[in-house]
Amino acid sequence: MKIICIGRNYREHAKELNNPLPEKPVFFMKPDTALLPPHNPFFYPSFTNDLHYEVELVLKVCKSGRSIEEKFAHKYFDEIAVGIDFTARDLQAECKQKGLPWEVAKAFDFSAPVSPFQPLKNFNRDQGIRFGLKINDEWRQLGNSNDMIFSFEKIISYVSGFVMLRQGDYIFTGTPAGVGPTKLNDRFELYLDDKPVMHFNVK
Ligand code: MG
């Protein structure tokens, strides 16, 4: 399986990083080795001094397809989770400045902890799907899927025009405002629809 990640999908987050609003989705990928095995701590990588958290809704692809039309895109995902797109912001800044790819900053081992998935039909998408991150019992990020610039369907349609989606692929759908640095011994608690669904410690 592969992990596709959307960047800059919330206005307030694009603003906080001084990025222009995208006219089309920005995406990049992480390998399956980026997943954090359940009940494991997250070890702060030695190659960065500015590791940022980004809490995001994560879709699971339920059917393979390519060049999917937006009106059919809803048939290609049926489960949702919440995850962290860990980012070595210092390395990413260097990549951006030099116009280089982002893999060293984004695709490293265990950079994509993801909670257990839940059926999407259990959520009311009209009201928006709420999600968030508490660190050491303090809210750091709160998001709602209704604030996304590009909808789940738009993302599926756009990405599948370049990369075939396979059953079991994950799609990180972008982070809301409030990203910030991770510290040793932080306790991460991820929320989906106001319920805690995953926690881990930073070692
Ligand atoms: Mg992200």
mmCIF file of C-alpha atoms and ligand atoms in Angstrom:
data_model
loop_
_atom_site.group_PDB
_atom_site.id
_atom_site.type_symbol
_atom_site.label_atom_id
_atom_site.label_comp_id
_atom_site.label_asym_id
_atom_site.label_seq_id
_atom_site.Cartn_x
_atom_site.Cartn_y
_atom_site.Cartn_z
ATOM 1 C CA MET A 1 0.000 0.000 0.000
ATOM 2 C CA LYS A 2 0.981 3.624 -0.333
ATOM 3 C CA ILE A 3 0.224 6.754 1.628
ATOM 4 C CA ILE A 4 -0.775 9.839 -0.316
ATOM 5 C CA CYS A 5 -0.713 13.165 1.515
ATOM 6 C CA ILE A 6 -2.375 16.442 0.562
ATOM 7 C CA GLY A 7 -0.610 19.660 1.518
ATOM 8 C CA ARG A 8 -2.132 23.110 2.092
ATOM 9 C CA ASN A 9 -5.771 22.051 2.201
ATOM 10 C CA TYR A 10 -6.896 24.486 4.925
ATOM 11 C CA ARG A 11 -6.715 28.249 4.422
ATOM 12 C CA GLU A 12 -5.617 29.113 7.955
ATOM 13 C CA HIS A 13 -2.767 26.591 7.795
ATOM 14 C CA ALA A 14 -1.541 27.842 4.405
ATOM 15 C CA LYS A 15 -1.504 31.328 5.947
ATOM 16 C CA GLU A 16 0.443 30.307 9.055
ATOM 17 C CA LEU A 17 3.229 28.852 6.859
ATOM 18 C CA ASN A 18 3.086 31.848 4.481
ATOM 19 C CA ASN A 19 2.117 29.620 1.564
ATOM 20 C CA PRO A 20 -0.144 30.912 -1.214
ATOM 21 C CA LEU A 21 -3.547 29.185 -1.490
ATOM 22 C CA PRO A 22 -3.223 26.370 -4.016
ATOM 23 C CA GLU A 23 -5.272 26.381 -7.222
ATOM 24 C CA LYS A 24 -5.090 22.594 -7.387
ATOM 25 C CA PRO A 25 -4.289 20.018 -4.708
ATOM 26 C CA VAL A 26 -0.632 19.629 -3.725
ATOM 27 C CA PHE A 27 0.270 16.031 -3.009
ATOM 28 C CA PHE A 28 3.254 13.931 -1.982
ATOM 29 C CA MET A 29 3.693 10.369 -0.737
ATOM 30 C CA LYS A 30 5.037 8.412 2.185
ATOM 31 C CA PRO A 31 6.018 4.735 1.978
ATOM 32 C CA ASP A 32 4.281 2.063 4.087
ATOM 33 C CA THR A 33 7.316 2.092 6.402
ATOM 34 C CA ALA A 34 6.064 5.485 7.603
ATOM 35 C CA LEU A 35 3.265 3.806 9.582
ATOM 36 C CA LEU A 36 3.735 3.584 13.338
ATOM 37 C CA PRO A 37 2.928 0.082 14.609
ATOM 38 C CA PRO A 38 0.098 0.090 17.189
ATOM 39 C CA HIS A 39 1.059 0.697 20.828
ATOM 40 C CA ASN A 40 4.596 1.794 19.897
ATOM 41 C CA PRO A 41 6.115 5.061 21.107
ATOM 42 C CA PHE A 42 7.298 7.537 18.503
ATOM 43 C CA PHE A 43 11.054 8.106 18.609
ATOM 44 C CA TYR A 44 12.186 11.670 17.849
ATOM 45 C CA PRO A 45 14.434 11.341 14.756
ATOM 46 C CA SER A 46 18.071 12.356 15.134
ATOM 47 C CA PHE A 47 18.231 14.213 11.801
ATOM 48 C CA THR A 48 15.916 17.085 12.728
ATOM 49 C CA ASN A 49 15.760 19.799 15.376
ATOM 50 C CA ASP A 50 12.314 21.060 14.403
ATOM 51 C CA LEU A 51 9.862 18.195 14.158
ATOM 52 C CA HIS A 52 6.304 19.474 13.634
ATOM 53 C CA TYR A 53 3.010 17.670 14.166
ATOM 54 C CA GLU A 54 0.149 18.004 11.654
ATOM 55 C CA VAL A 55 -3.103 16.281 12.604
ATOM 56 C CA GLU A 56 -5.151 15.182 9.588
ATOM 57 C CA LEU A 57 -8.175 13.144 8.584
ATOM 58 C CA VAL A 58 -7.113 9.990 6.754
ATOM 59 C CA LEU A 59 -9.219 8.154 4.170
ATOM 60 C CA LYS A 60 -8.843 4.491 3.330
ATOM 61 C CA VAL A 61 -9.308 3.573 -0.330
ATOM 62 C CA CYS A 62 -11.787 0.674 -0.738
ATOM 63 C CA LYS A 63 -11.567 0.102 -4.472
ATOM 64 C CA SER A 64 -8.827 0.416 -7.076
ATOM 65 C CA GLY A 65 -9.168 2.991 -9.804
ATOM 66 C CA ARG A 66 -7.495 5.574 -11.971
ATOM 67 C CA SER A 67 -8.696 8.807 -13.563
ATOM 68 C CA ILE A 68 -11.778 8.735 -11.333
ATOM 69 C CA GLU A 69 -14.418 11.358 -12.098
ATOM 70 C CA GLU A 70 -15.336 13.528 -9.141
ATOM 71 C CA LYS A 71 -18.983 12.447 -9.315
ATOM 72 C CA PHE A 72 -17.974 8.788 -8.828
ATOM 73 C CA ALA A 73 -15.204 9.442 -6.276
ATOM 74 C CA HIS A 74 -17.435 8.673 -3.249
ATOM 75 C CA LYS A 75 -17.397 4.994 -4.263
ATOM 76 C CA TYR A 76 -13.647 4.762 -3.698
ATOM 77 C CA PHE A 77 -13.393 5.428 0.059
ATOM 78 C CA ASP A 78 -15.543 4.166 2.893
ATOM 79 C CA GLU A 79 -13.461 4.410 6.075
ATOM 80 C CA ILE A 80 -11.891 7.291 7.952
ATOM 81 C CA ALA A 81 -9.259 7.722 10.655
ATOM 82 C CA VAL A 82 -7.124 10.480 12.100
ATOM 83 C CA GLY A 83 -3.338 10.570 11.819
ATOM 84 C CA ILE A 84 -0.236 12.704 12.228
ATOM 85 C CA ASP A 85 1.818 13.835 9.246
ATOM 86 C CA PHE A 86 5.111 14.320 11.091
ATOM 87 C CA THR A 87 7.274 16.846 9.272
ATOM 88 C CA ALA A 88 10.917 17.784 9.782
ATOM 89 C CA ARG A 89 10.202 21.487 9.229
ATOM 90 C CA ASP A 90 13.892 22.461 9.158
ATOM 91 C CA LEU A 91 14.674 19.930 6.405
ATOM 92 C CA GLN A 92 11.484 20.864 4.542
ATOM 93 C CA ALA A 93 12.444 24.553 4.597
ATOM 94 C CA GLU A 94 15.802 23.655 3.083
ATOM 95 C CA CYS A 95 14.096 21.530 0.376
ATOM 96 C CA LYS A 96 11.622 24.312 -0.426
ATOM 97 C CA GLN A 97 14.369 26.905 -0.647
ATOM 98 C CA LYS A 98 16.393 24.758 -3.042
ATOM 99 C CA GLY A 99 13.364 23.544 -4.979
ATOM 100 C CA LEU A 100 14.077 19.930 -3.978
ATOM 101 C CA PRO A 101 11.599 17.113 -3.244
ATOM 102 C CA TRP A 102 10.287 16.801 0.329
ATOM 103 C CA GLU A 103 10.909 13.114 1.074
ATOM 104 C CA VAL A 104 13.655 13.611 3.669
ATOM 105 C CA ALA A 105 11.303 15.887 5.595
ATOM 106 C CA LYS A 106 8.103 13.880 5.224
ATOM 107 C CA ALA A 107 8.607 10.225 4.252
ATOM 108 C CA PHE A 108 10.871 8.968 7.039
ATOM 109 C CA ASP A 109 10.164 5.896 9.174
ATOM 110 C CA PHE A 110 7.175 6.140 11.538
ATOM 111 C CA SER A 111 6.265 9.630 10.271
ATOM 112 C CA ALA A 112 2.613 8.631 9.774
ATOM 113 C CA PRO A 113 0.887 7.321 12.928
ATOM 114 C CA VAL A 114 -2.756 6.511 12.056
ATOM 115 C CA SER A 115 -5.635 5.601 14.396
ATOM 116 C CA PRO A 116 -7.892 2.596 13.751
ATOM 117 C CA PHE A 117 -10.318 3.245 10.863
ATOM 118 C CA GLN A 118 -14.074 3.670 11.300
ATOM 119 C CA PRO A 119 -16.842 3.337 8.708
ATOM 120 C CA LEU A 120 -17.499 6.689 7.067
ATOM 121 C CA LYS A 121 -21.234 6.019 7.142
ATOM 122 C CA ASN A 122 -21.140 6.554 10.935
ATOM 123 C CA PHE A 123 -20.346 10.239 10.375
ATOM 124 C CA ASN A 124 -22.545 13.113 9.281
ATOM 125 C CA ARG A 125 -20.590 14.737 6.493
ATOM 126 C CA ASP A 126 -23.049 17.624 6.123
ATOM 127 C CA GLN A 127 -22.094 18.855 9.589
ATOM 128 C CA GLY A 128 -18.434 18.221 8.841
ATOM 129 C CA ILE A 129 -16.205 15.653 10.510
ATOM 130 C CA ARG A 130 -14.451 17.103 13.534
ATOM 131 C CA PHE A 131 -10.951 16.033 14.536
ATOM 132 C CA GLY A 132 -8.160 17.281 16.711
ATOM 133 C CA LEU A 133 -4.950 16.829 18.609
ATOM 134 C CA LYS A 134 -4.200 17.229 22.301
ATOM 135 C CA ILE A 135 -0.614 17.235 23.509
ATOM 136 C CA ASN A 136 -0.104 16.765 27.249
ATOM 137 C CA ASP A 137 -3.854 17.308 27.738
ATOM 138 C CA GLU A 138 -3.889 20.671 25.927
ATOM 139 C CA TRP A 139 -5.664 21.294 22.619
ATOM 140 C CA ARG A 140 -3.166 22.127 19.870
ATOM 141 C CA GLN A 141 -5.223 21.634 16.719
ATOM 142 C CA LEU A 142 -8.933 21.407 15.967
ATOM 143 C CA GLY A 143 -10.280 20.824 12.477
ATOM 144 C CA ASN A 144 -13.498 20.270 10.592
ATOM 145 C CA SER A 145 -13.668 18.635 7.170
ATOM 146 C CA ASN A 146 -16.029 21.380 6.003
ATOM 147 C CA ASP A 147 -13.094 23.813 6.082
ATOM 148 C CA MET A 148 -11.074 21.900 3.496
ATOM 149 C CA ILE A 149 -10.203 23.773 0.299
ATOM 150 C CA PHE A 150 -10.432 20.536 -1.740
ATOM 151 C CA SER A 151 -13.102 17.980 -0.790
ATOM 152 C CA PHE A 152 -12.433 14.257 -0.352
ATOM 153 C CA GLU A 153 -14.000 13.687 -3.796
ATOM 154 C CA LYS A 154 -11.893 16.373 -5.454
ATOM 155 C CA ILE A 155 -8.735 14.873 -3.923
ATOM 156 C CA ILE A 156 -9.587 11.335 -5.104
ATOM 157 C CA SER A 157 -10.355 12.591 -8.586
ATOM 158 C CA TYR A 158 -7.242 14.753 -8.874
ATOM 159 C CA VAL A 159 -4.715 12.289 -7.447
ATOM 160 C CA SER A 160 -6.077 9.320 -9.423
ATOM 161 C CA GLY A 161 -5.423 11.261 -12.623
ATOM 162 C CA PHE A 162 -1.703 10.801 -11.934
ATOM 163 C CA VAL A 163 -1.413 7.789 -9.624
ATOM 164 C CA MET A 164 -3.596 4.683 -9.617
ATOM 165 C CA LEU A 165 -5.366 4.234 -6.294
ATOM 166 C CA ARG A 166 -5.377 0.731 -4.914
ATOM 167 C CA GLN A 167 -7.628 -0.804 -2.323
ATOM 168 C CA GLY A 168 -5.954 -0.293 1.062
ATOM 169 C CA ASP A 169 -4.122 2.947 0.195
ATOM 170 C CA TYR A 170 -4.333 5.765 2.751
ATOM 171 C CA ILE A 171 -4.912 9.434 1.929
ATOM 172 C CA PHE A 172 -3.952 12.148 4.431
ATOM 173 C CA THR A 173 -6.233 15.073 3.606
ATOM 174 C CA GLY A 174 -4.328 18.063 4.987
ATOM 175 C CA THR A 175 -3.900 19.795 8.326
ATOM 176 C CA PRO A 176 -5.782 22.734 9.860
ATOM 177 C CA ALA A 177 -4.011 25.641 11.590
ATOM 178 C CA GLY A 178 -2.046 25.175 14.791
ATOM 179 C CA VAL A 179 0.912 23.070 13.691
ATOM 180 C CA GLY A 180 3.921 23.327 15.973
ATOM 181 C CA PRO A 181 7.029 21.694 17.362
ATOM 182 C CA THR A 182 7.117 18.285 19.025
ATOM 183 C CA LYS A 183 9.102 17.765 22.216
ATOM 184 C CA LEU A 184 10.552 14.739 23.950
ATOM 185 C CA ASN A 185 8.102 13.096 26.366
ATOM 186 C CA ASP A 186 5.071 14.737 24.737
ATOM 187 C CA ARG A 187 1.908 12.670 25.031
ATOM 188 C CA PHE A 188 -0.133 12.809 21.823
ATOM 189 C CA GLU A 189 -3.860 12.138 21.916
ATOM 190 C CA LEU A 190 -5.769 12.132 18.613
ATOM 191 C CA TYR A 191 -9.503 12.840 18.442
ATOM 192 C CA LEU A 192 -12.105 11.924 15.856
ATOM 193 C CA ASP A 193 -15.596 13.340 16.302
ATOM 194 C CA ASP A 194 -14.735 14.429 19.869
ATOM 195 C CA LYS A 195 -13.634 10.945 20.901
ATOM 196 C CA PRO A 196 -10.047 9.964 21.716
ATOM 197 C CA VAL A 197 -9.034 7.287 19.202
ATOM 198 C CA MET A 198 -5.248 6.995 19.520
ATOM 199 C CA HIS A 199 -2.458 8.014 21.840
ATOM 200 C CA PHE A 200 1.305 7.625 21.908
ATOM 201 C CA ASN A 201 4.326 9.136 23.593
ATOM 202 C CA VAL A 202 7.371 10.807 22.065
ATOM 203 C CA LYS A 203 10.637 9.271 23.243
HETATM 204 MG MG MG B 1 0.331 17.515 6.153
#
